[in-house]
mmCIF file of C-alpha atoms and ligand atoms in Angstrom:
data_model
loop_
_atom_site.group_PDB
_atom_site.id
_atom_site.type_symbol
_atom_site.label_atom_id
_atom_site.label_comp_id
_atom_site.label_asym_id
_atom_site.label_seq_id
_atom_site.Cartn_x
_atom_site.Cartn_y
_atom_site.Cartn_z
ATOM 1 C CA UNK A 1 9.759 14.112 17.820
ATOM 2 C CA UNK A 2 6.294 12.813 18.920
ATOM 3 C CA UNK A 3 6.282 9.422 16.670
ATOM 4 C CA UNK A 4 8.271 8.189 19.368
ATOM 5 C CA UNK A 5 6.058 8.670 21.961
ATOM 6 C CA UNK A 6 3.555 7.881 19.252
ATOM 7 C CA UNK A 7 4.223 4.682 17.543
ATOM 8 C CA UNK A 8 3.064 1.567 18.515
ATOM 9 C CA UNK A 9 2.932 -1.787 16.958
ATOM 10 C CA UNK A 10 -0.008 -2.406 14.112
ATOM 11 C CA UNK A 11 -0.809 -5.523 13.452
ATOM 12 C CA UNK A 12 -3.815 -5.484 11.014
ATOM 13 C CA UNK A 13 -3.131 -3.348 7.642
ATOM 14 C CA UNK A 14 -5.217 -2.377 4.909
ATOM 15 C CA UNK A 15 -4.819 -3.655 1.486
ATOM 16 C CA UNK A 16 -3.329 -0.704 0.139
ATOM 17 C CA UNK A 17 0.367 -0.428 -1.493
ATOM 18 C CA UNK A 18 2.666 2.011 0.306
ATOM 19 C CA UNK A 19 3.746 4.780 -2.020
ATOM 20 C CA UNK A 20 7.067 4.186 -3.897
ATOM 21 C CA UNK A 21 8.264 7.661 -1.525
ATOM 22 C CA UNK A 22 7.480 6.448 1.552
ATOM 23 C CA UNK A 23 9.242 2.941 1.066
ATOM 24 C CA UNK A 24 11.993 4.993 0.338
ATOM 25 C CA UNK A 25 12.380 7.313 3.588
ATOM 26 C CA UNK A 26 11.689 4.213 5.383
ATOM 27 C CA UNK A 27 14.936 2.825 4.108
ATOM 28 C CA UNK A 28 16.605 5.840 4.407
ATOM 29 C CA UNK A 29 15.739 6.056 8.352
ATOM 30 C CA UNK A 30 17.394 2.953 8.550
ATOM 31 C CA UNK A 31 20.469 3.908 7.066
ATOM 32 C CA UNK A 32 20.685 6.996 9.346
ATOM 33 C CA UNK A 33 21.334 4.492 12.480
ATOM 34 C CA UNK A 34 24.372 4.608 14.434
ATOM 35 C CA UNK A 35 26.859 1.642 14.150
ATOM 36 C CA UNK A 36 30.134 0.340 15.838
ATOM 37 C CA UNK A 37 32.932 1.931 14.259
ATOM 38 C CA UNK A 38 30.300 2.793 11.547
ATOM 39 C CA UNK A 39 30.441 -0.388 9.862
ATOM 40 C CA UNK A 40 27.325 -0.200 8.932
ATOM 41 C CA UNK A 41 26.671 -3.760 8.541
ATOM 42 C CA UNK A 42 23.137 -4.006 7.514
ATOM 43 C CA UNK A 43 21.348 -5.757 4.340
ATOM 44 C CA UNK A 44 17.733 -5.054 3.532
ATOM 45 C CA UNK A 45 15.476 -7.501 2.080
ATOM 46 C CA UNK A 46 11.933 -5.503 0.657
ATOM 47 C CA UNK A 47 9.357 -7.151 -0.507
ATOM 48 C CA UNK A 48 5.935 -6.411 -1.467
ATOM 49 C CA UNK A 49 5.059 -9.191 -3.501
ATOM 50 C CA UNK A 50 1.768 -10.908 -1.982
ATOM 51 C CA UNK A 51 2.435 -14.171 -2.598
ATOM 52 C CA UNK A 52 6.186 -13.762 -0.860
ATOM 53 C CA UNK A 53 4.507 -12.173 1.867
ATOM 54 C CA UNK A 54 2.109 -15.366 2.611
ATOM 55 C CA UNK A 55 4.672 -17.757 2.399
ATOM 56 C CA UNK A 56 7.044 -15.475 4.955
ATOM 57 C CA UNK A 57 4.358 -15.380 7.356
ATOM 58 C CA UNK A 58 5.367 -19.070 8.229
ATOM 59 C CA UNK A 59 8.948 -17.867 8.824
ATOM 60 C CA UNK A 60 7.671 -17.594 12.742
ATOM 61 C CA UNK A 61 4.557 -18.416 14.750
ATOM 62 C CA UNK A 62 4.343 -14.828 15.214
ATOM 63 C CA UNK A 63 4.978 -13.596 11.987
ATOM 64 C CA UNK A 64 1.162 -14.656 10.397
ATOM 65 C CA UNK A 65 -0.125 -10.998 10.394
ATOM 66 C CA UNK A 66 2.903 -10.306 7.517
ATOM 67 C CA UNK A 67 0.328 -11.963 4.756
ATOM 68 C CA UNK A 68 -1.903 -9.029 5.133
ATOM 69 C CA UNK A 69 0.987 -6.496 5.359
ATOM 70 C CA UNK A 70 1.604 -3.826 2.103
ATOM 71 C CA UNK A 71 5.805 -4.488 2.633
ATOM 72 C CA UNK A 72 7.908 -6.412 4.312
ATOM 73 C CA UNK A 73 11.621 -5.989 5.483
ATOM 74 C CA UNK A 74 14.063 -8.485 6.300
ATOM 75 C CA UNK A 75 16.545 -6.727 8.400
ATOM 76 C CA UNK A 76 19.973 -9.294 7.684
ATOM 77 C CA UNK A 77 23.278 -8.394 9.153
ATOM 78 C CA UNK A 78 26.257 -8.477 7.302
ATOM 79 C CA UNK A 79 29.616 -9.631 8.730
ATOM 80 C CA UNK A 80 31.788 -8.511 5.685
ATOM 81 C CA UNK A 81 31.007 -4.929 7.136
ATOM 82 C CA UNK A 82 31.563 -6.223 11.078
ATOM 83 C CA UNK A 83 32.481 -9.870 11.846
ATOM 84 C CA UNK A 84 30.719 -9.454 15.478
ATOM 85 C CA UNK A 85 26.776 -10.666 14.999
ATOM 86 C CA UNK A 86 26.536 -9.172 18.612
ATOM 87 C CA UNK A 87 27.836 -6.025 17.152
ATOM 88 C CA UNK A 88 25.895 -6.168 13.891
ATOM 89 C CA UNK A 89 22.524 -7.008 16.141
ATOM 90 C CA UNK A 90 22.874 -3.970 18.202
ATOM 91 C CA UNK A 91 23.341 -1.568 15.286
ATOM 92 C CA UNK A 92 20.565 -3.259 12.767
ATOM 93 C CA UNK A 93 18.200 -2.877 16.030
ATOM 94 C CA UNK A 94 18.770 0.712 16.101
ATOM 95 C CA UNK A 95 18.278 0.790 12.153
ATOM 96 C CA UNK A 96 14.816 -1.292 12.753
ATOM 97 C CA UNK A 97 14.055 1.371 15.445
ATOM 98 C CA UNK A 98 14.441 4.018 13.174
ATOM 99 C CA UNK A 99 12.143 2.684 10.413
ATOM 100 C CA UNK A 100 9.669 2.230 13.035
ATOM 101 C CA UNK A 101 9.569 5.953 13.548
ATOM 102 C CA UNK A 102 9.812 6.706 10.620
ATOM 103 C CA UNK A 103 6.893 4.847 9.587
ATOM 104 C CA UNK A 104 4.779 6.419 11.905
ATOM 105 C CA UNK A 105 6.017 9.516 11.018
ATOM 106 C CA UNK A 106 4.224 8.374 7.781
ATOM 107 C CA UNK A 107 1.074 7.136 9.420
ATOM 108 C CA UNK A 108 2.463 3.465 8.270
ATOM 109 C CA UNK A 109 2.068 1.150 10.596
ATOM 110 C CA UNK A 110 4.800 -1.398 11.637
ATOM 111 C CA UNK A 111 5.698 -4.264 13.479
ATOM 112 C CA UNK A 112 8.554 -6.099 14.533
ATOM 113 C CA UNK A 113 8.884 -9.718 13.512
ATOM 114 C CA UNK A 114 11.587 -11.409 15.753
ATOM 115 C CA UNK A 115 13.957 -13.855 14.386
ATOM 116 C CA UNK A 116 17.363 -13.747 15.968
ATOM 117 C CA UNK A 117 18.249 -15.946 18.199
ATOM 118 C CA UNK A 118 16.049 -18.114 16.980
ATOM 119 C CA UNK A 119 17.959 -20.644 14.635
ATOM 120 C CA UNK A 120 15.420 -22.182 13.255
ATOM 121 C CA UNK A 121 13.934 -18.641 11.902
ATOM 122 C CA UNK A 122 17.186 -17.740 10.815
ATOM 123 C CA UNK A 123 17.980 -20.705 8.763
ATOM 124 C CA UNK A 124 14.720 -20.439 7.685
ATOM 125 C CA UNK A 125 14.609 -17.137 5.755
ATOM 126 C CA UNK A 126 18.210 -17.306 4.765
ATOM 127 C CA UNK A 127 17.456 -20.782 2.775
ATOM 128 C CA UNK A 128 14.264 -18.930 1.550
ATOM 129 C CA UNK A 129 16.078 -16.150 0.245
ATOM 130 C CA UNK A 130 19.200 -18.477 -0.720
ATOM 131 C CA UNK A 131 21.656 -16.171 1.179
ATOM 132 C CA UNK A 132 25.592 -16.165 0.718
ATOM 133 C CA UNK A 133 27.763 -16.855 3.986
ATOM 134 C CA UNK A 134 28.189 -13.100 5.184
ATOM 135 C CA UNK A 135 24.535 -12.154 5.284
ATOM 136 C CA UNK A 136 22.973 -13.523 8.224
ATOM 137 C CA UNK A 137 19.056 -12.300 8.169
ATOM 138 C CA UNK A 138 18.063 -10.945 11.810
ATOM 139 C CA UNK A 139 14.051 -10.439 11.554
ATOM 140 C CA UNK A 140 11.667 -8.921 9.798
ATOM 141 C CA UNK A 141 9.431 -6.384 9.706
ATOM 142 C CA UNK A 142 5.591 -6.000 8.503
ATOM 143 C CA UNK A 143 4.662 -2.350 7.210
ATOM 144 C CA UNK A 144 1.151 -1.127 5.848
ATOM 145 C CA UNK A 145 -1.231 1.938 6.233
ATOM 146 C CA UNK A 146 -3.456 0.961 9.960
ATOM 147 C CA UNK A 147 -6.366 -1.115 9.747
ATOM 148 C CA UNK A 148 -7.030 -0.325 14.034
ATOM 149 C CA UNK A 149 -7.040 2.068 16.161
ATOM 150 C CA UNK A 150 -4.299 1.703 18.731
ATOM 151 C CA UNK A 151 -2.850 3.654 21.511
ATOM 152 C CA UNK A 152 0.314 3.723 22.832
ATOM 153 C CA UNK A 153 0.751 2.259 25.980
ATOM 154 C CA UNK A 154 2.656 4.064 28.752
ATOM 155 C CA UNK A 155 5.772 2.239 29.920
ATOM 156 C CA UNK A 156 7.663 5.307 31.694
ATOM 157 C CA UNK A 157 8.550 2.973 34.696
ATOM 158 C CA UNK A 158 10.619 5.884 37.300
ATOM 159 C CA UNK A 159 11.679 2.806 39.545
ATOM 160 C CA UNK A 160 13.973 1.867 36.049
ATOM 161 C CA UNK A 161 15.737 4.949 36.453
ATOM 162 C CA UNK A 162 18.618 5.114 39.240
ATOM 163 C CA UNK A 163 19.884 9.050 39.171
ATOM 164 C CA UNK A 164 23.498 9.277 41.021
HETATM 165 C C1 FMN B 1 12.935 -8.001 19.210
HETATM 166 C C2 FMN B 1 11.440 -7.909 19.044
HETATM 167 C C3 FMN B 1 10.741 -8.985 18.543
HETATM 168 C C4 FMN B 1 9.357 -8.898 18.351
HETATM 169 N N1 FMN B 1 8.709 -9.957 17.777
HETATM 170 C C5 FMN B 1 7.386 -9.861 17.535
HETATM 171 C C6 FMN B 1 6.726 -10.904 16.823
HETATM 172 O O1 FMN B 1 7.338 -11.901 16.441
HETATM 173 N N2 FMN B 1 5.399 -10.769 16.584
HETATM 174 C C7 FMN B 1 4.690 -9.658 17.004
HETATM 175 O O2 FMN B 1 3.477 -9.606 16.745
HETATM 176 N N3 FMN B 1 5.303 -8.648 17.659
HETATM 177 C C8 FMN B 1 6.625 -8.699 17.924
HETATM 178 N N4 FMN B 1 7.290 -7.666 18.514
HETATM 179 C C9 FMN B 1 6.528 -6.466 18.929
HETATM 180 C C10 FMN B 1 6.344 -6.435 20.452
HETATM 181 O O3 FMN B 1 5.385 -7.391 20.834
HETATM 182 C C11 FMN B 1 5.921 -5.011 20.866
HETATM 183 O O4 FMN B 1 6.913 -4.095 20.500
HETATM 184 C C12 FMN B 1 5.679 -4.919 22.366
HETATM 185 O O5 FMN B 1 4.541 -5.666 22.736
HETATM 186 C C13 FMN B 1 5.468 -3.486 22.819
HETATM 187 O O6 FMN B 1 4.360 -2.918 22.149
HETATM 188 P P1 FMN B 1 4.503 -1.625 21.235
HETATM 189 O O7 FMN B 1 5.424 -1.936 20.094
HETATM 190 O O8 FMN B 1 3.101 -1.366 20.772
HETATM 191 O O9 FMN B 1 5.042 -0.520 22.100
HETATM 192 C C14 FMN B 1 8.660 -7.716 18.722
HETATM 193 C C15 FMN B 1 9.382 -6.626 19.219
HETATM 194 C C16 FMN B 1 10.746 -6.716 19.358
HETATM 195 C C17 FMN B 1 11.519 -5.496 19.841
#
């Protein structure tokens, strides 16, 4: 699957919408991630209302480039599903992985908005979106058809690897 290899993160995005289609496979992907004891403990917050978008972009330093983005998704966990936040971190990272790919797959670009373990970030999007107890939002992420040209960079390190 060469969006793997192939995906990198965009942070400048035309003002176009995404298509209705591809908002949905992105979700999708997400939902196709593995989870401990397959809980399944993720929540997804989609937006593509502008004026949401600009006021989320305060949410983190490094969050500004979401007020040009076509969608954003709040990636929350949900500890109904799996009372562990480390365990519900590790599987809605592999969900956010997979809409990554997918998004490329698309020709959307993406990027990761960190949040968690940042409390400050968390508290702030969870008062934004007035959350209940159980749904504890993680990060976001910024999605929108490429406005630069970017190329992967090449982080195959061998001396990571130890082969017994
Ligand atoms: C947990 C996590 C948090 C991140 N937070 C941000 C962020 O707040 N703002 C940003 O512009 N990029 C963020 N990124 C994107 C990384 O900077 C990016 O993945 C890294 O530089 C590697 O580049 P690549 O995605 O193009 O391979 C984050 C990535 C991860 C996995």
């Amino acid at each position: 699957m060469n969006s793997i290899y192939d995906r990198c993160s965009i942070r400048k995005f035309k003002q176009e919408s995404l298509k209705k289609s591809e908002i949905n496979k992105i979700l999708r992907a997400a939902f196709c991630a593995p989870s401990a004891k397959n809980a399944q403990p993720w929540f997804f917050i989609v937006t593509e209302d502008k004026e949401k978008l600009k006021e989320l972009s305060e949410f983190s330093p490094y969050a500004k480039l979401l007020a040009d983005a076509a969608l954003g998704i709040v990636v929350c966990a949900d500890t109904d599903c799996n009372p562990s936040l480390d365990y519900c971190q590790q599987d809605c990272a592999a969900a956010t992985q997979n809409m990554l790919v997918e998004a490329k797959e698309l020709n959307i670009g993406s990027c990761w908005l960190g949040g968690y373990p940042n409390e400050d970030r968390v508290q702030t999007l969870k008062m934004y979106f007035k959350l209940p107890q159980n749904i504890v939002p993680l990060w976001m992420v910024a999605f929108g058809y490429p406005d630069q040209k970017q190329e992967p960079k090449d982080k195959f390190k061998e001396s990571k690897i130890r082969y017994e």
